[in-house]
mmCIF file of C-alpha atoms and ligand atoms in Angstrom:
data_model
loop_
_atom_site.group_PDB
_atom_site.id
_atom_site.type_symbol
_atom_site.label_atom_id
_atom_site.label_comp_id
_atom_site.label_asym_id
_atom_site.label_seq_id
_atom_site.Cartn_x
_atom_site.Cartn_y
_atom_site.Cartn_z
ATOM 1 C CA UNK A 677 -42.605 1.378 -41.528
ATOM 2 C CA UNK A 678 -40.104 3.106 -43.754
ATOM 3 C CA UNK A 679 -36.330 2.785 -43.930
ATOM 4 C CA UNK A 680 -35.466 4.850 -40.816
ATOM 5 C CA UNK A 681 -35.153 3.286 -37.387
ATOM 6 C CA UNK A 682 -38.575 2.573 -35.880
ATOM 7 C CA UNK A 683 -39.339 4.897 -32.949
ATOM 8 C CA UNK A 684 -41.761 4.234 -30.110
ATOM 9 C CA UNK A 685 -42.478 6.836 -27.441
ATOM 10 C CA UNK A 686 -44.539 6.343 -24.306
ATOM 11 C CA UNK A 687 -46.256 9.510 -23.134
ATOM 12 C CA UNK A 688 -47.253 8.887 -19.540
ATOM 13 C CA UNK A 689 -49.064 12.250 -19.377
ATOM 14 C CA UNK A 690 -50.134 13.337 -15.875
ATOM 15 C CA UNK A 691 -50.239 9.805 -14.452
ATOM 16 C CA UNK A 692 -48.371 7.856 -11.814
ATOM 17 C CA UNK A 693 -47.007 7.798 -8.315
ATOM 18 C CA UNK A 694 -43.510 6.991 -7.069
ATOM 19 C CA UNK A 695 -44.702 3.419 -6.525
ATOM 20 C CA UNK A 696 -46.416 2.917 -9.866
ATOM 21 C CA UNK A 697 -43.442 4.472 -11.678
ATOM 22 C CA UNK A 698 -41.065 2.153 -9.858
ATOM 23 C CA UNK A 699 -43.158 -0.886 -10.857
ATOM 24 C CA UNK A 700 -43.418 0.210 -14.498
ATOM 25 C CA UNK A 701 -39.658 0.849 -14.671
ATOM 26 C CA UNK A 702 -38.883 -2.633 -13.258
ATOM 27 C CA UNK A 703 -41.179 -4.228 -15.814
ATOM 28 C CA UNK A 704 -39.634 -2.253 -18.669
ATOM 29 C CA UNK A 705 -36.143 -3.162 -17.459
ATOM 30 C CA UNK A 706 -37.101 -6.838 -17.615
ATOM 31 C CA UNK A 707 -38.775 -6.637 -21.031
ATOM 32 C CA UNK A 708 -37.209 -8.016 -24.200
ATOM 33 C CA UNK A 709 -37.153 -5.195 -26.716
ATOM 34 C CA UNK A 710 -36.487 -5.460 -30.429
ATOM 35 C CA UNK A 711 -32.955 -4.097 -30.974
ATOM 36 C CA UNK A 712 -33.713 -2.016 -33.975
ATOM 37 C CA UNK A 713 -36.211 0.324 -32.332
ATOM 38 C CA UNK A 714 -35.589 3.628 -30.555
ATOM 39 C CA UNK A 715 -37.600 3.683 -27.336
ATOM 40 C CA UNK A 716 -38.323 6.788 -25.283
ATOM 41 C CA UNK A 717 -40.611 7.294 -22.287
ATOM 42 C CA UNK A 718 -41.966 10.614 -21.037
ATOM 43 C CA UNK A 719 -42.793 10.657 -17.324
ATOM 44 C CA UNK A 720 -44.222 13.703 -15.549
ATOM 45 C CA UNK A 721 -41.434 16.160 -14.591
ATOM 46 C CA UNK A 722 -41.415 15.141 -10.927
ATOM 47 C CA UNK A 723 -40.568 11.518 -11.789
ATOM 48 C CA UNK A 724 -37.976 12.122 -14.518
ATOM 49 C CA UNK A 725 -35.041 11.932 -12.122
ATOM 50 C CA UNK A 726 -36.386 8.754 -10.513
ATOM 51 C CA UNK A 727 -36.834 7.186 -13.956
ATOM 52 C CA UNK A 728 -33.385 8.310 -15.151
ATOM 53 C CA UNK A 729 -31.822 6.739 -12.087
ATOM 54 C CA UNK A 730 -33.601 3.396 -12.365
ATOM 55 C CA UNK A 731 -34.467 2.745 -16.019
ATOM 56 C CA UNK A 732 -32.208 0.773 -18.344
ATOM 57 C CA UNK A 733 -30.117 2.996 -20.639
ATOM 58 C CA UNK A 734 -31.674 1.093 -23.526
ATOM 59 C CA UNK A 735 -34.667 3.396 -23.103
ATOM 60 C CA UNK A 736 -34.252 7.178 -23.325
ATOM 61 C CA UNK A 737 -36.238 9.687 -21.312
ATOM 62 C CA UNK A 738 -38.309 12.646 -22.477
ATOM 63 C CA UNK A 739 -40.035 15.540 -20.780
ATOM 64 C CA UNK A 740 -43.620 16.403 -21.712
ATOM 65 C CA UNK A 741 -42.964 20.142 -21.925
ATOM 66 C CA UNK A 742 -40.201 22.720 -21.541
ATOM 67 C CA UNK A 743 -39.839 26.470 -21.110
ATOM 68 C CA UNK A 744 -39.318 28.611 -24.227
ATOM 69 C CA UNK A 745 -35.882 29.929 -23.256
ATOM 70 C CA UNK A 746 -33.273 30.226 -20.559
ATOM 71 C CA UNK A 747 -34.491 29.712 -16.998
ATOM 72 C CA UNK A 748 -34.981 32.510 -14.489
ATOM 73 C CA UNK A 749 -38.034 34.233 -13.050
ATOM 74 C CA UNK A 750 -40.633 31.936 -14.665
ATOM 75 C CA UNK A 751 -42.643 30.430 -11.842
ATOM 76 C CA UNK A 752 -43.676 26.854 -12.496
ATOM 77 C CA UNK A 753 -41.525 26.365 -15.580
ATOM 78 C CA UNK A 754 -38.656 23.934 -16.283
ATOM 79 C CA UNK A 755 -35.823 24.923 -18.639
ATOM 80 C CA UNK A 756 -34.030 22.942 -21.321
ATOM 81 C CA UNK A 757 -30.797 23.479 -19.358
ATOM 82 C CA UNK A 758 -32.414 21.740 -16.381
ATOM 83 C CA UNK A 759 -33.509 18.813 -18.540
ATOM 84 C CA UNK A 760 -29.938 18.476 -19.781
ATOM 85 C CA UNK A 761 -28.675 18.698 -16.189
ATOM 86 C CA UNK A 762 -30.635 15.590 -15.181
ATOM 87 C CA UNK A 763 -29.822 13.706 -18.381
ATOM 88 C CA UNK A 764 -33.203 14.055 -20.041
ATOM 89 C CA UNK A 765 -32.536 13.923 -23.795
ATOM 90 C CA UNK A 766 -35.980 14.590 -25.306
ATOM 91 C CA UNK A 767 -39.045 16.780 -25.026
ATOM 92 C CA UNK A 768 -42.562 16.410 -26.455
ATOM 93 C CA UNK A 769 -43.795 19.706 -27.940
ATOM 94 C CA UNK A 770 -47.068 20.712 -29.571
ATOM 95 C CA UNK A 771 -49.093 17.940 -27.979
ATOM 96 C CA UNK A 772 -52.805 18.525 -28.596
ATOM 97 C CA UNK A 773 -53.490 18.589 -24.862
ATOM 98 C CA UNK A 774 -51.140 21.549 -24.534
ATOM 99 C CA UNK A 775 -52.495 23.220 -27.683
ATOM 100 C CA UNK A 776 -56.177 22.773 -26.906
ATOM 101 C CA UNK A 777 -56.445 22.516 -23.113
ATOM 102 C CA UNK A 778 -53.582 24.790 -22.050
ATOM 103 C CA UNK A 779 -53.801 27.108 -25.081
ATOM 104 C CA UNK A 780 -50.268 26.988 -26.504
ATOM 105 C CA UNK A 781 -50.092 28.440 -29.997
ATOM 106 C CA UNK A 782 -48.002 27.576 -33.049
ATOM 107 C CA UNK A 783 -45.472 30.352 -32.575
ATOM 108 C CA UNK A 784 -44.873 29.576 -28.894
ATOM 109 C CA UNK A 785 -44.443 25.881 -29.698
ATOM 110 C CA UNK A 786 -42.092 26.600 -32.609
ATOM 111 C CA UNK A 787 -39.883 28.826 -30.458
ATOM 112 C CA UNK A 788 -39.783 26.195 -27.716
ATOM 113 C CA UNK A 789 -38.601 23.669 -30.300
ATOM 114 C CA UNK A 790 -35.826 25.991 -31.494
ATOM 115 C CA UNK A 791 -34.581 26.665 -27.975
ATOM 116 C CA UNK A 792 -34.689 23.008 -26.874
ATOM 117 C CA UNK A 793 -32.760 21.936 -29.995
ATOM 118 C CA UNK A 794 -30.185 24.681 -29.404
ATOM 119 C CA UNK A 795 -29.490 23.021 -26.035
ATOM 120 C CA UNK A 796 -29.291 19.554 -27.634
ATOM 121 C CA UNK A 797 -32.632 18.408 -26.301
ATOM 122 C CA UNK A 798 -34.283 16.369 -29.072
ATOM 123 C CA UNK A 799 -37.863 17.140 -29.996
ATOM 124 C CA UNK A 800 -40.951 15.009 -30.576
ATOM 125 C CA UNK A 801 -42.970 17.561 -32.560
ATOM 126 C CA UNK A 802 -46.708 16.854 -32.473
ATOM 127 C CA UNK A 803 -49.305 17.901 -35.007
ATOM 128 C CA UNK A 804 -52.894 16.859 -35.645
ATOM 129 C CA UNK A 805 -56.396 18.007 -36.505
ATOM 130 C CA UNK A 806 -59.589 18.203 -34.457
ATOM 131 C CA UNK A 807 -62.605 16.111 -35.487
ATOM 132 C CA UNK A 808 -64.458 19.158 -36.814
ATOM 133 C CA UNK A 809 -61.413 20.121 -38.877
ATOM 134 C CA UNK A 810 -61.281 16.623 -40.399
ATOM 135 C CA UNK A 811 -64.994 16.713 -41.108
ATOM 136 C CA UNK A 812 -64.603 20.103 -42.776
ATOM 137 C CA UNK A 813 -61.902 18.669 -45.041
ATOM 138 C CA UNK A 814 -59.190 20.745 -43.390
ATOM 139 C CA UNK A 815 -56.897 17.978 -42.115
ATOM 140 C CA UNK A 816 -53.989 18.779 -44.432
ATOM 141 C CA UNK A 817 -54.329 22.558 -43.998
ATOM 142 C CA UNK A 818 -54.195 22.244 -40.213
ATOM 143 C CA UNK A 819 -51.282 19.827 -40.219
ATOM 144 C CA UNK A 820 -49.315 21.894 -42.735
ATOM 145 C CA UNK A 821 -49.852 25.081 -40.731
ATOM 146 C CA UNK A 822 -48.582 23.355 -37.587
ATOM 147 C CA UNK A 823 -45.657 21.965 -39.583
ATOM 148 C CA UNK A 824 -44.842 25.447 -40.880
ATOM 149 C CA UNK A 825 -44.523 26.789 -37.330
ATOM 150 C CA UNK A 826 -42.020 24.038 -36.584
ATOM 151 C CA UNK A 827 -40.196 24.476 -39.899
ATOM 152 C CA UNK A 828 -39.896 28.251 -39.386
ATOM 153 C CA UNK A 829 -37.965 27.538 -36.200
ATOM 154 C CA UNK A 830 -36.095 24.290 -36.788
ATOM 155 C CA UNK A 831 -32.781 24.071 -38.583
ATOM 156 C CA UNK A 832 -31.515 20.732 -37.270
ATOM 157 C CA UNK A 833 -34.067 18.096 -38.290
ATOM 158 C CA UNK A 834 -31.768 15.216 -37.328
ATOM 159 C CA UNK A 835 -32.908 15.649 -33.733
ATOM 160 C CA UNK A 836 -36.614 15.828 -34.521
ATOM 161 C CA UNK A 837 -39.308 13.163 -34.730
ATOM 162 C CA UNK A 838 -42.730 14.259 -36.004
ATOM 163 C CA UNK A 839 -45.780 12.765 -34.307
ATOM 164 C CA UNK A 840 -49.090 12.865 -36.171
ATOM 165 C CA UNK A 841 -51.806 12.612 -33.549
ATOM 166 C CA UNK A 842 -55.335 13.263 -34.810
ATOM 167 C CA UNK A 843 -57.066 14.787 -31.799
ATOM 168 C CA UNK A 844 -60.219 12.704 -32.299
ATOM 169 C CA UNK A 845 -58.136 9.545 -31.871
ATOM 170 C CA UNK A 846 -56.400 10.533 -28.634
ATOM 171 C CA UNK A 847 -57.628 8.698 -25.575
ATOM 172 C CA UNK A 848 -60.896 7.854 -27.352
ATOM 173 C CA UNK A 849 -60.243 4.268 -28.386
ATOM 174 C CA UNK A 850 -60.999 5.475 -31.944
ATOM 175 C CA UNK A 851 -57.713 4.735 -33.685
ATOM 176 C CA UNK A 852 -57.140 6.136 -37.180
ATOM 177 C CA UNK A 853 -57.252 3.409 -39.802
ATOM 178 C CA UNK A 854 -53.843 2.506 -41.234
ATOM 179 C CA UNK A 855 -55.005 4.163 -44.479
ATOM 180 C CA UNK A 856 -56.076 7.392 -42.750
ATOM 181 C CA UNK A 857 -52.754 7.641 -40.911
ATOM 182 C CA UNK A 858 -50.701 6.715 -43.982
ATOM 183 C CA UNK A 859 -52.479 9.375 -46.041
ATOM 184 C CA UNK A 860 -51.507 12.171 -43.626
ATOM 185 C CA UNK A 861 -47.981 10.859 -43.043
ATOM 186 C CA UNK A 862 -47.348 10.783 -46.808
ATOM 187 C CA UNK A 863 -48.781 14.299 -47.171
ATOM 188 C CA UNK A 864 -46.562 15.631 -44.372
ATOM 189 C CA UNK A 865 -43.531 14.002 -45.970
ATOM 190 C CA UNK A 866 -44.430 15.595 -49.260
ATOM 191 C CA UNK A 867 -44.864 18.957 -47.545
ATOM 192 C CA UNK A 868 -41.375 18.592 -46.055
ATOM 193 C CA UNK A 869 -39.958 17.783 -49.477
ATOM 194 C CA UNK A 870 -41.339 21.002 -50.937
ATOM 195 C CA UNK A 871 -40.913 23.276 -47.937
ATOM 196 C CA UNK A 872 -37.785 22.005 -46.169
ATOM 197 C CA UNK A 873 -35.734 19.614 -48.297
ATOM 198 C CA UNK A 874 -35.925 16.226 -50.004
ATOM 199 C CA UNK A 875 -33.266 14.952 -47.582
ATOM 200 C CA UNK A 876 -35.235 15.902 -44.488
ATOM 201 C CA UNK A 877 -38.409 14.517 -46.062
ATOM 202 C CA UNK A 878 -36.864 11.126 -46.599
ATOM 203 C CA UNK A 879 -34.939 10.885 -43.327
ATOM 204 C CA UNK A 880 -37.271 12.342 -40.688
ATOM 205 C CA UNK A 881 -39.375 9.844 -38.805
ATOM 206 C CA UNK A 882 -43.120 10.423 -38.754
ATOM 207 C CA UNK A 883 -44.799 8.460 -35.990
ATOM 208 C CA UNK A 884 -48.506 7.993 -35.307
ATOM 209 C CA UNK A 885 -50.317 8.590 -32.005
ATOM 210 C CA UNK A 886 -53.929 8.144 -30.951
ATOM 211 C CA UNK A 887 -55.366 5.019 -29.331
ATOM 212 C CA UNK A 888 -52.472 2.803 -30.403
ATOM 213 C CA UNK A 889 -52.653 -0.486 -28.537
ATOM 214 C CA UNK A 890 -51.233 -3.999 -28.567
ATOM 215 C CA UNK A 891 -53.993 -5.123 -30.920
ATOM 216 C CA UNK A 892 -53.872 -2.450 -33.623
ATOM 217 C CA UNK A 893 -50.137 -1.593 -33.768
ATOM 218 C CA UNK A 894 -49.009 -4.312 -36.188
ATOM 219 C CA UNK A 895 -51.346 -3.255 -39.009
ATOM 220 C CA UNK A 896 -50.380 0.407 -38.604
ATOM 221 C CA UNK A 897 -46.664 -0.451 -38.508
ATOM 222 C CA UNK A 898 -46.913 -2.057 -41.948
ATOM 223 C CA UNK A 899 -47.651 1.263 -43.620
ATOM 224 C CA UNK A 900 -44.788 2.762 -45.573
ATOM 225 C CA UNK A 901 -44.773 6.182 -43.932
ATOM 226 C CA UNK A 902 -45.557 5.138 -40.349
ATOM 227 C CA UNK A 903 -42.159 5.083 -38.670
ATOM 228 C CA UNK A 904 -43.295 4.375 -35.143
ATOM 229 C CA UNK A 905 -45.781 5.393 -32.503
ATOM 230 C CA UNK A 906 -46.423 7.853 -29.713
ATOM 231 C CA UNK A 907 -48.427 5.910 -27.176
ATOM 232 C CA UNK A 908 -50.479 7.288 -24.298
ATOM 233 C CA UNK A 909 -52.662 4.935 -22.249
ATOM 234 C CA UNK A 910 -51.086 1.695 -23.457
ATOM 235 C CA UNK A 911 -47.605 2.930 -22.500
ATOM 236 C CA UNK A 912 -48.579 2.674 -18.831
ATOM 237 C CA UNK A 913 -48.851 -1.114 -19.183
ATOM 238 C CA UNK A 914 -45.430 -2.694 -19.758
ATOM 239 C CA UNK A 915 -46.661 -5.804 -21.635
ATOM 240 C CA UNK A 916 -48.761 -3.716 -24.051
ATOM 241 C CA UNK A 917 -46.003 -1.138 -24.552
ATOM 242 C CA UNK A 918 -43.529 -3.970 -25.216
ATOM 243 C CA UNK A 919 -45.843 -5.490 -27.826
ATOM 244 C CA UNK A 920 -46.088 -2.091 -29.526
ATOM 245 C CA UNK A 921 -42.289 -1.637 -29.495
ATOM 246 C CA UNK A 922 -41.853 -5.084 -31.005
ATOM 247 C CA UNK A 923 -44.618 -4.616 -33.588
ATOM 248 C CA UNK A 924 -42.288 -3.763 -36.438
ATOM 249 C CA UNK A 925 -41.114 -6.850 -38.257
HETATM 250 O O1 G3P B 1096 -49.092 11.394 -26.946
HETATM 251 C C1 G3P B 1096 -49.793 10.190 -27.007
HETATM 252 C C2 G3P B 1096 -51.231 10.368 -27.112
HETATM 253 O O2 G3P B 1096 -51.756 11.610 -27.085
HETATM 254 C C3 G3P B 1096 -52.096 9.245 -27.468
HETATM 255 O O3 G3P B 1096 -52.775 8.899 -26.319
HETATM 256 O O4 G3P B 1096 -53.965 7.363 -24.852
HETATM 257 O O5 G3P B 1096 -54.748 7.706 -27.211
HETATM 258 O O6 G3P B 1096 -52.651 6.466 -26.773
HETATM 259 P P1 G3P B 1096 -53.592 7.523 -26.284
#
């Protein structure tokens, strides 16, 4: 972990029911969380209001997606204004599941980030390479190209957290080694220094996602450029998520 405040996000993805959400919220409300860590959870849209109304204010709430602009005739979409209306302060953008399963491209994701930030919705900006891209030695190229699409659209980096999530590590149980993650985080920071500014490079938090669990988080958290985690599966279990939040020492 670097000098910025450690940040742990729980991405619940398309999981849960009213009952399971209520149980998870009660357990999180009862958990003892390290003070010096920002904690955010991202429920599916339909449960955000329930979570906002029952979860301790110690934990902030994120959406998992948002529309690219102002609301209107966009069937099935949710606007940044609507997130603000229900007190949802964050949105995850560029997640690999939306890039690779739904087909969102860099430009679309970058524009979504710009619009969300313009409405004061903070952004967890995700990047990461596929296994074949890593094997072809293209990890940095892919991550830098995804970073460029964000950088072309973002002016206020204070409200952005970058999440490096190698696609081969997501939901596979194959976590990146602390060295593999550190290498990319340092490269992204360096890219920011050259392409955005030294200030942004040193202050922005770069968190790691991909099979983070209660057993592997502490080793990862020791790395200089790993400023937190974006957790999928393990964020659905309060004791594991709590261990991950408290992993920075
Ligand atoms: O956004 C978090 C994520 O994609 C990682 O998922 O289940 O591998 O922790 P998981």
